[in-house]
Amino acid sequence: EDQVTQSPEALRLQEGESSSLNCSYTVSGLRGLFWYRQDPGKGPEFLFTLYSAGEEKEKERLKATLTKKESFLHITAPKPEDSATYLCAVQDRGFQKLVFGTGTRLLVSP
Amino acid sequence: DVKVTQSSRYLVKRTGEKVFLECVQDMDHENMFWYRQDPGLGLRLIYFSYDVKMKEKGDIPEGYSVSREKKERFSLILESASTNQTSMYLCASSLRAPGNEKLFFGSGTQLSVL
């Protein structure tokens, strides 16, 4: 059974204080690993897809990396508007569905 | 931009009522999904559909059914609502083509069953 574990559950940063979020996964054959951002009261919004170990993708202050067992979402010099819940999900080969982790709630204080 | 529209933002129903949650997408996506989201449990897949009139059970289908009569519309039905079905319900859609499986989500329906 596919499993996704995210840590920490919650993270509080000062503006400009860089950090990383972790997503550990167990899957029989990885088709893709997805990162989403979710603001309160809204649906998740797509950020990145990673397909193979060693792959990296960047968007503004966010950088996602992938190994065979985990993915990291690095946040460089965060701003208050980066405050949100960040969700990780995996897709197994042969399936269309995504399995989600429970997310990391990020709060960036000015 | 892809738009996934859920018919209600907030819904309050009574135990035993039949509840319909509607979802419409405007980008001709083959796949559509219904998830529920609960604190500490994350998003859990209820049902999904690869095509019109096709449906597959997800991880927690008990107490739910779905209908997909048209490609753009995917309905979630609670046959007899119970208090443990109080949750945020999220609809999503995606293309079937490899490399394009990212999900596009609606804004969600917060359902309260009293």
PDB file of C-alpha atoms in Angstrom:
ATOM      1  CA  GLU A   1       0.000   0.000   0.000  1.00  0.00           C
ATOM      2  CA  ASP A   2       1.315   3.431  -0.933  1.00  0.00           C
ATOM      3  CA  GLN A   3       2.123   5.694   2.010  1.00  0.00           C
ATOM      4  CA  VAL A   4       3.179   9.315   2.376  1.00  0.00           C
ATOM      5  CA  THR A   5       4.479  10.881   5.606  1.00  0.00           C
ATOM      6  CA  GLN A   6       5.154  14.591   5.904  1.00  0.00           C
ATOM      7  CA  SER A   7       7.185  16.342   8.566  1.00  0.00           C
ATOM      8  CA  PRO A   8       7.049  18.501  10.503  1.00  0.00           C
ATOM      9  CA  GLU A   9       3.284  18.824  11.005  1.00  0.00           C
ATOM     10  CA  ALA A  10       3.700  22.539  11.581  1.00  0.00           C
ATOM     11  CA  LEU A  11       6.551  24.975  11.101  1.00  0.00           C
ATOM     12  CA  ARG A  12       6.857  28.558  12.185  1.00  0.00           C
ATOM     13  CA  LEU A  13       9.527  30.729  10.527  1.00  0.00           C
ATOM     14  CA  GLN A  14      10.571  34.331  10.657  1.00  0.00           C
ATOM     15  CA  GLU A  15      10.537  36.186   7.368  1.00  0.00           C
ATOM     16  CA  GLY A  16      13.813  35.438   5.589  1.00  0.00           C
ATOM     17  CA  GLU A  17      14.547  32.287   7.625  1.00  0.00           C
ATOM     18  CA  SER A  18      15.103  29.457   5.144  1.00  0.00           C
ATOM     19  CA  SER A  19      14.031  25.892   5.913  1.00  0.00           C
ATOM     20  CA  SER A  20      12.922  22.586   4.395  1.00  0.00           C
ATOM     21  CA  LEU A  21       9.814  20.427   4.510  1.00  0.00           C
ATOM     22  CA  ASN A  22      10.109  16.657   4.236  1.00  0.00           C
ATOM     23  CA  CYS A  23       7.974  14.099   2.430  1.00  0.00           C
ATOM     24  CA  SER A  24       8.847  10.421   2.900  1.00  0.00           C
ATOM     25  CA  TYR A  25       7.078   7.922   0.706  1.00  0.00           C
ATOM     26  CA  THR A  26       6.597   4.214   0.141  1.00  0.00           C
ATOM     27  CA  VAL A  27       5.395   3.128  -3.267  1.00  0.00           C
ATOM     28  CA  SER A  28       5.892   0.008  -5.343  1.00  0.00           C
ATOM     29  CA  GLY A  29       6.796   1.974  -8.459  1.00  0.00           C
ATOM     30  CA  LEU A  30       6.843   5.758  -8.497  1.00  0.00           C
ATOM     31  CA  ARG A  31       5.119   7.391 -11.417  1.00  0.00           C
ATOM     32  CA  GLY A  32       5.286  10.897  -9.988  1.00  0.00           C
ATOM     33  CA  LEU A  33       5.593  12.889  -6.777  1.00  0.00           C
ATOM     34  CA  PHE A  34       3.493  16.027  -6.506  1.00  0.00           C
ATOM     35  CA  TRP A  35       3.669  19.107  -4.286  1.00  0.00           C
ATOM     36  CA  TYR A  36       0.614  21.255  -3.680  1.00  0.00           C
ATOM     37  CA  ARG A  37      -0.040  24.433  -1.711  1.00  0.00           C
ATOM     38  CA  GLN A  38      -3.344  24.872   0.105  1.00  0.00           C
ATOM     39  CA  ASP A  39      -4.587  28.149   1.551  1.00  0.00           C
ATOM     40  CA  PRO A  40      -7.259  28.102   4.284  1.00  0.00           C
ATOM     41  CA  GLY A  41     -10.736  27.446   2.888  1.00  0.00           C
ATOM     42  CA  LYS A  42      -9.461  26.698  -0.611  1.00  0.00           C
ATOM     43  CA  GLY A  43      -8.611  23.673  -2.704  1.00  0.00           C
ATOM     44  CA  PRO A  44      -4.976  22.609  -3.182  1.00  0.00           C
ATOM     45  CA  GLU A  45      -3.035  24.385  -5.901  1.00  0.00           C
ATOM     46  CA  PHE A  46      -0.433  22.514  -7.948  1.00  0.00           C
ATOM     47  CA  LEU A  47       3.231  23.457  -7.472  1.00  0.00           C
ATOM     48  CA  PHE A  48       5.531  20.743  -8.864  1.00  0.00           C
ATOM     49  CA  THR A  49       5.758  17.237 -10.250  1.00  0.00           C
ATOM     50  CA  LEU A  50       8.962  15.201  -9.875  1.00  0.00           C
ATOM     51  CA  TYR A  51       9.414  11.940 -11.731  1.00  0.00           C
ATOM     52  CA  SER A  52      12.842  10.500 -10.945  1.00  0.00           C
ATOM     53  CA  ALA A  53      15.506  10.575  -8.244  1.00  0.00           C
ATOM     54  CA  GLY A  54      17.845  13.500  -8.640  1.00  0.00           C
ATOM     55  CA  GLU A  55      15.264  15.711 -10.288  1.00  0.00           C
ATOM     56  CA  GLU A  56      14.846  19.278  -9.004  1.00  0.00           C
ATOM     57  CA  LYS A  57      12.310  21.986  -9.811  1.00  0.00           C
ATOM     58  CA  GLU A  58      12.131  25.615  -8.726  1.00  0.00           C
ATOM     59  CA  LYS A  59       9.468  28.251  -8.540  1.00  0.00           C
ATOM     60  CA  GLU A  60      10.236  31.615  -6.970  1.00  0.00           C
ATOM     61  CA  ARG A  61      11.383  30.894  -3.383  1.00  0.00           C
ATOM     62  CA  LEU A  62      10.496  27.195  -3.570  1.00  0.00           C
ATOM     63  CA  LYS A  63      12.699  24.330  -4.710  1.00  0.00           C
ATOM     64  CA  ALA A  64      11.621  20.688  -4.726  1.00  0.00           C
ATOM     65  CA  THR A  65      14.039  17.783  -4.808  1.00  0.00           C
ATOM     66  CA  LEU A  66      13.542  14.014  -5.023  1.00  0.00           C
ATOM     67  CA  THR A  67      15.417  10.922  -3.869  1.00  0.00           C
ATOM     68  CA  LYS A  68      14.305   7.292  -3.996  1.00  0.00           C
ATOM     69  CA  LYS A  69      12.707   7.542  -0.560  1.00  0.00           C
ATOM     70  CA  GLU A  70      11.845  11.173   0.060  1.00  0.00           C
ATOM     71  CA  SER A  71      11.301  14.620  -1.315  1.00  0.00           C
ATOM     72  CA  PHE A  72      12.187  17.982   0.163  1.00  0.00           C
ATOM     73  CA  LEU A  73      10.546  21.318  -0.390  1.00  0.00           C
ATOM     74  CA  HIS A  74      13.158  23.994   0.325  1.00  0.00           C
ATOM     75  CA  ILE A  75      11.912  27.475   1.086  1.00  0.00           C
ATOM     76  CA  THR A  76      14.510  30.199   0.675  1.00  0.00           C
ATOM     77  CA  ALA A  77      14.012  33.550   2.409  1.00  0.00           C
ATOM     78  CA  PRO A  78      10.285  33.011   2.925  1.00  0.00           C
ATOM     79  CA  LYS A  79       7.759  35.829   3.039  1.00  0.00           C
ATOM     80  CA  PRO A  80       4.477  35.973   4.985  1.00  0.00           C
ATOM     81  CA  GLU A  81       2.560  35.222   1.784  1.00  0.00           C
ATOM     82  CA  ASP A  82       4.243  31.794   1.703  1.00  0.00           C
ATOM     83  CA  SER A  83       2.176  30.839   4.753  1.00  0.00           C
ATOM     84  CA  ALA A  84      -0.013  27.890   3.767  1.00  0.00           C
ATOM     85  CA  THR A  85      -0.310  24.139   4.126  1.00  0.00           C
ATOM     86  CA  TYR A  86       2.006  22.247   1.786  1.00  0.00           C
ATOM     87  CA  LEU A  87       0.834  18.838   0.643  1.00  0.00           C
ATOM     88  CA  CYS A  88       2.854  16.030  -0.885  1.00  0.00           C
ATOM     89  CA  ALA A  89       1.316  13.215  -2.943  1.00  0.00           C
ATOM     90  CA  VAL A  90       2.561  10.184  -4.852  1.00  0.00           C
ATOM     91  CA  GLN A  91       1.204   8.413  -7.881  1.00  0.00           C
ATOM     92  CA  ASP A  92       1.927   4.733  -8.375  1.00  0.00           C
ATOM     93  CA  ARG A  93       2.664   3.322 -11.823  1.00  0.00           C
ATOM     94  CA  GLY A  94      -0.508   2.003 -13.409  1.00  0.00           C
ATOM     95  CA  PHE A  95      -2.825   4.157 -11.327  1.00  0.00           C
ATOM     96  CA  GLN A  96      -4.359   7.525 -11.989  1.00  0.00           C
ATOM     97  CA  LYS A  97      -5.063   8.352  -8.358  1.00  0.00           C
ATOM     98  CA  LEU A  98      -2.823  10.298  -6.009  1.00  0.00           C
ATOM     99  CA  VAL A  99      -2.143   9.355  -2.372  1.00  0.00           C
ATOM    100  CA  PHE A 100      -1.650  12.404  -0.166  1.00  0.00           C
ATOM    101  CA  GLY A 101       0.246  13.076   3.017  1.00  0.00           C
ATOM    102  CA  THR A 102      -1.370  15.044   5.839  1.00  0.00           C
ATOM    103  CA  GLY A 103       0.584  18.183   5.049  1.00  0.00           C
ATOM    104  CA  THR A 104       2.866  20.688   6.749  1.00  0.00           C
ATOM    105  CA  ARG A 105       1.299  23.920   8.010  1.00  0.00           C
ATOM    106  CA  LEU A 106       3.783  26.724   7.427  1.00  0.00           C
ATOM    107  CA  LEU A 107       3.472  30.089   9.145  1.00  0.00           C
ATOM    108  CA  VAL A 108       5.896  32.851   8.204  1.00  0.00           C
ATOM    109  CA  SER A 109       5.911  35.818  10.555  1.00  0.00           C
ATOM    110  CA  PRO A 110       7.018  39.323   9.489  1.00  0.00           C
TER     111      PRO A 110
ATOM    112  CA  ASP B   1      -6.852  28.237 -16.865  1.00  0.00           C
ATOM    113  CA  VAL B   2      -8.603  25.057 -15.828  1.00  0.00           C
ATOM    114  CA  LYS B   3     -11.618  25.675 -13.728  1.00  0.00           C
ATOM    115  CA  VAL B   4     -13.213  23.139 -11.443  1.00  0.00           C
ATOM    116  CA  THR B   5     -16.441  24.408  -9.956  1.00  0.00           C
ATOM    117  CA  GLN B   6     -18.206  22.903  -6.985  1.00  0.00           C
ATOM    118  CA  SER B   7     -21.844  23.847  -6.660  1.00  0.00           C
ATOM    119  CA  SER B   8     -21.903  24.755  -2.963  1.00  0.00           C
ATOM    120  CA  ARG B   9     -19.289  26.319  -0.690  1.00  0.00           C
ATOM    121  CA  TYR B  10     -21.120  25.470   2.526  1.00  0.00           C
ATOM    122  CA  LEU B  11     -23.895  22.943   3.077  1.00  0.00           C
ATOM    123  CA  VAL B  12     -25.818  21.972   6.205  1.00  0.00           C
ATOM    124  CA  LYS B  13     -27.913  18.796   6.143  1.00  0.00           C
ATOM    125  CA  ARG B  14     -29.733  16.610   8.616  1.00  0.00           C
ATOM    126  CA  THR B  15     -28.949  12.992   9.414  1.00  0.00           C
ATOM    127  CA  GLY B  16     -30.658  10.650   6.960  1.00  0.00           C
ATOM    128  CA  GLU B  17     -31.021  13.185   4.166  1.00  0.00           C
ATOM    129  CA  LYS B  18     -29.876  12.369   0.648  1.00  0.00           C
ATOM    130  CA  VAL B  19     -27.149  14.815  -0.339  1.00  0.00           C
ATOM    131  CA  PHE B  20     -25.869  15.694  -3.800  1.00  0.00           C
ATOM    132  CA  LEU B  21     -22.521  17.406  -4.327  1.00  0.00           C
ATOM    133  CA  GLU B  22     -21.958  18.611  -7.872  1.00  0.00           C
ATOM    134  CA  CYS B  23     -18.682  19.265  -9.678  1.00  0.00           C
ATOM    135  CA  VAL B  24     -18.102  20.648 -13.159  1.00  0.00           C
ATOM    136  CA  GLN B  25     -14.791  21.085 -15.009  1.00  0.00           C
ATOM    137  CA  ASP B  26     -14.311  23.079 -18.180  1.00  0.00           C
ATOM    138  CA  MET B  27     -11.122  21.643 -19.676  1.00  0.00           C
ATOM    139  CA  ASP B  28     -12.269  18.355 -21.201  1.00  0.00           C
ATOM    140  CA  HIS B  29     -10.374  16.274 -18.635  1.00  0.00           C
ATOM    141  CA  GLU B  30     -10.916  12.519 -18.730  1.00  0.00           C
ATOM    142  CA  ASN B  31     -10.316  11.888 -15.025  1.00  0.00           C
ATOM    143  CA  MET B  32     -12.381  13.213 -12.162  1.00  0.00           C
ATOM    144  CA  PHE B  33     -12.022  12.555  -8.447  1.00  0.00           C
ATOM    145  CA  TRP B  34     -13.805  13.091  -5.159  1.00  0.00           C
ATOM    146  CA  TYR B  35     -11.718  13.467  -1.991  1.00  0.00           C
ATOM    147  CA  ARG B  36     -12.665  14.303   1.558  1.00  0.00           C
ATOM    148  CA  GLN B  37     -10.303  16.219   3.798  1.00  0.00           C
ATOM    149  CA  ASP B  38     -10.294  15.911   7.578  1.00  0.00           C
ATOM    150  CA  PRO B  39      -7.843  17.363  10.116  1.00  0.00           C
ATOM    151  CA  GLY B  40      -5.030  14.925  10.843  1.00  0.00           C
ATOM    152  CA  LEU B  41      -6.160  12.516   8.127  1.00  0.00           C
ATOM    153  CA  GLY B  42      -5.327  14.474   5.012  1.00  0.00           C
ATOM    154  CA  LEU B  43      -7.071  13.967   1.701  1.00  0.00           C
ATOM    155  CA  ARG B  44      -8.686  10.574   1.235  1.00  0.00           C
ATOM    156  CA  LEU B  45     -10.026   9.344  -2.079  1.00  0.00           C
ATOM    157  CA  ILE B  46     -13.707   8.430  -2.138  1.00  0.00           C
ATOM    158  CA  TYR B  47     -14.396   7.652  -5.811  1.00  0.00           C
ATOM    159  CA  PHE B  48     -12.887   8.444  -9.173  1.00  0.00           C
ATOM    160  CA  SER B  49     -13.844   8.169 -12.810  1.00  0.00           C
ATOM    161  CA  TYR B  50     -11.748   7.664 -15.941  1.00  0.00           C
ATOM    162  CA  ASP B  51     -14.527   8.342 -18.397  1.00  0.00           C
ATOM    163  CA  VAL B  52     -18.219   8.960 -18.805  1.00  0.00           C
ATOM    164  CA  LYS B  53     -20.356   6.354 -17.007  1.00  0.00           C
ATOM    165  CA  MET B  54     -17.241   4.765 -15.509  1.00  0.00           C
ATOM    166  CA  LYS B  55     -16.470   4.794 -11.811  1.00  0.00           C
ATOM    167  CA  GLU B  56     -13.939   3.227  -9.503  1.00  0.00           C
ATOM    168  CA  LYS B  57     -13.954   2.954  -5.725  1.00  0.00           C
ATOM    169  CA  GLY B  58     -11.288   4.822  -3.890  1.00  0.00           C
ATOM    170  CA  ASP B  59     -10.059   4.176  -0.373  1.00  0.00           C
ATOM    171  CA  ILE B  60     -13.229   5.128   1.536  1.00  0.00           C
ATOM    172  CA  PRO B  61     -16.302   4.562  -0.683  1.00  0.00           C
ATOM    173  CA  GLU B  62     -18.666   3.312   2.022  1.00  0.00           C
ATOM    174  CA  GLY B  63     -21.762   5.470   2.346  1.00  0.00           C
ATOM    175  CA  TYR B  64     -21.140   7.246  -0.962  1.00  0.00           C
ATOM    176  CA  SER B  65     -22.018   6.770  -4.608  1.00  0.00           C
ATOM    177  CA  VAL B  66     -21.174   8.766  -7.737  1.00  0.00           C
ATOM    178  CA  SER B  67     -22.600   9.589 -11.115  1.00  0.00           C
ATOM    179  CA  ARG B  68     -20.876  10.684 -14.296  1.00  0.00           C
ATOM    180  CA  GLU B  69     -23.393  11.080 -17.091  1.00  0.00           C
ATOM    181  CA  LYS B  70     -21.413  13.760 -18.918  1.00  0.00           C
ATOM    182  CA  LYS B  71     -17.658  14.169 -19.277  1.00  0.00           C
ATOM    183  CA  GLU B  72     -17.555  17.521 -17.537  1.00  0.00           C
ATOM    184  CA  ARG B  73     -19.752  16.657 -14.554  1.00  0.00           C
ATOM    185  CA  PHE B  74     -19.083  14.341 -11.628  1.00  0.00           C
ATOM    186  CA  SER B  75     -21.576  14.085  -8.794  1.00  0.00           C
ATOM    187  CA  LEU B  76     -21.054  12.683  -5.313  1.00  0.00           C
ATOM    188  CA  ILE B  77     -24.110  11.289  -3.561  1.00  0.00           C
ATOM    189  CA  LEU B  78     -24.548  10.618   0.125  1.00  0.00           C
ATOM    190  CA  GLU B  79     -27.478   8.206   0.156  1.00  0.00           C
ATOM    191  CA  SER B  80     -28.303   8.748   3.830  1.00  0.00           C
ATOM    192  CA  ALA B  81     -26.111  11.383   5.434  1.00  0.00           C
ATOM    193  CA  SER B  82     -24.544  10.630   8.796  1.00  0.00           C
ATOM    194  CA  THR B  83     -22.671  12.844  11.248  1.00  0.00           C
ATOM    195  CA  ASN B  84     -19.359  11.126  10.456  1.00  0.00           C
ATOM    196  CA  GLN B  85     -19.681  12.430   6.910  1.00  0.00           C
ATOM    197  CA  THR B  86     -19.204  15.993   8.130  1.00  0.00           C
ATOM    198  CA  SER B  87     -16.110  17.047   6.229  1.00  0.00           C
ATOM    199  CA  MET B  88     -14.577  19.211   3.502  1.00  0.00           C
ATOM    200  CA  TYR B  89     -15.260  17.603   0.131  1.00  0.00           C
ATOM    201  CA  LEU B  90     -12.904  18.361  -2.743  1.00  0.00           C
ATOM    202  CA  CYS B  91     -13.461  17.581  -6.398  1.00  0.00           C
ATOM    203  CA  ALA B  92     -10.536  17.376  -8.809  1.00  0.00           C
ATOM    204  CA  SER B  93      -9.889  16.638 -12.458  1.00  0.00           C
ATOM    205  CA  SER B  94      -6.890  15.691 -14.561  1.00  0.00           C
ATOM    206  CA  LEU B  95      -5.810  14.607 -18.001  1.00  0.00           C
ATOM    207  CA  ARG B  96      -5.109  10.933 -18.548  1.00  0.00           C
ATOM    208  CA  ALA B  97      -2.011  11.484 -20.668  1.00  0.00           C
ATOM    209  CA  PRO B  98       1.296  10.470 -19.019  1.00  0.00           C
ATOM    210  CA  GLY B  99       3.175  13.495 -17.763  1.00  0.00           C
ATOM    211  CA  ASN B 100      -0.034  15.463 -17.367  1.00  0.00           C
ATOM    212  CA  GLU B 101      -1.627  13.811 -14.401  1.00  0.00           C
ATOM    213  CA  LYS B 102      -1.545  16.797 -12.072  1.00  0.00           C
ATOM    214  CA  LEU B 103      -4.845  17.382 -10.348  1.00  0.00           C
ATOM    215  CA  PHE B 104      -6.809  20.602 -10.559  1.00  0.00           C
ATOM    216  CA  PHE B 105      -9.005  21.096  -7.522  1.00  0.00           C
ATOM    217  CA  GLY B 106     -12.219  22.953  -6.877  1.00  0.00           C
ATOM    218  CA  SER B 107     -12.597  25.244  -3.873  1.00  0.00           C
ATOM    219  CA  GLY B 108     -14.324  22.589  -1.823  1.00  0.00           C
ATOM    220  CA  THR B 109     -17.679  22.087  -0.141  1.00  0.00           C
ATOM    221  CA  GLN B 110     -17.762  22.197   3.644  1.00  0.00           C
ATOM    222  CA  LEU B 111     -20.563  19.810   4.574  1.00  0.00           C
ATOM    223  CA  SER B 112     -22.023  19.706   8.064  1.00  0.00           C
ATOM    224  CA  VAL B 113     -24.403  16.884   8.943  1.00  0.00           C
ATOM    225  CA  LEU B 114     -26.433  17.571  12.078  1.00  0.00           C
TER     226      LEU B 114
END
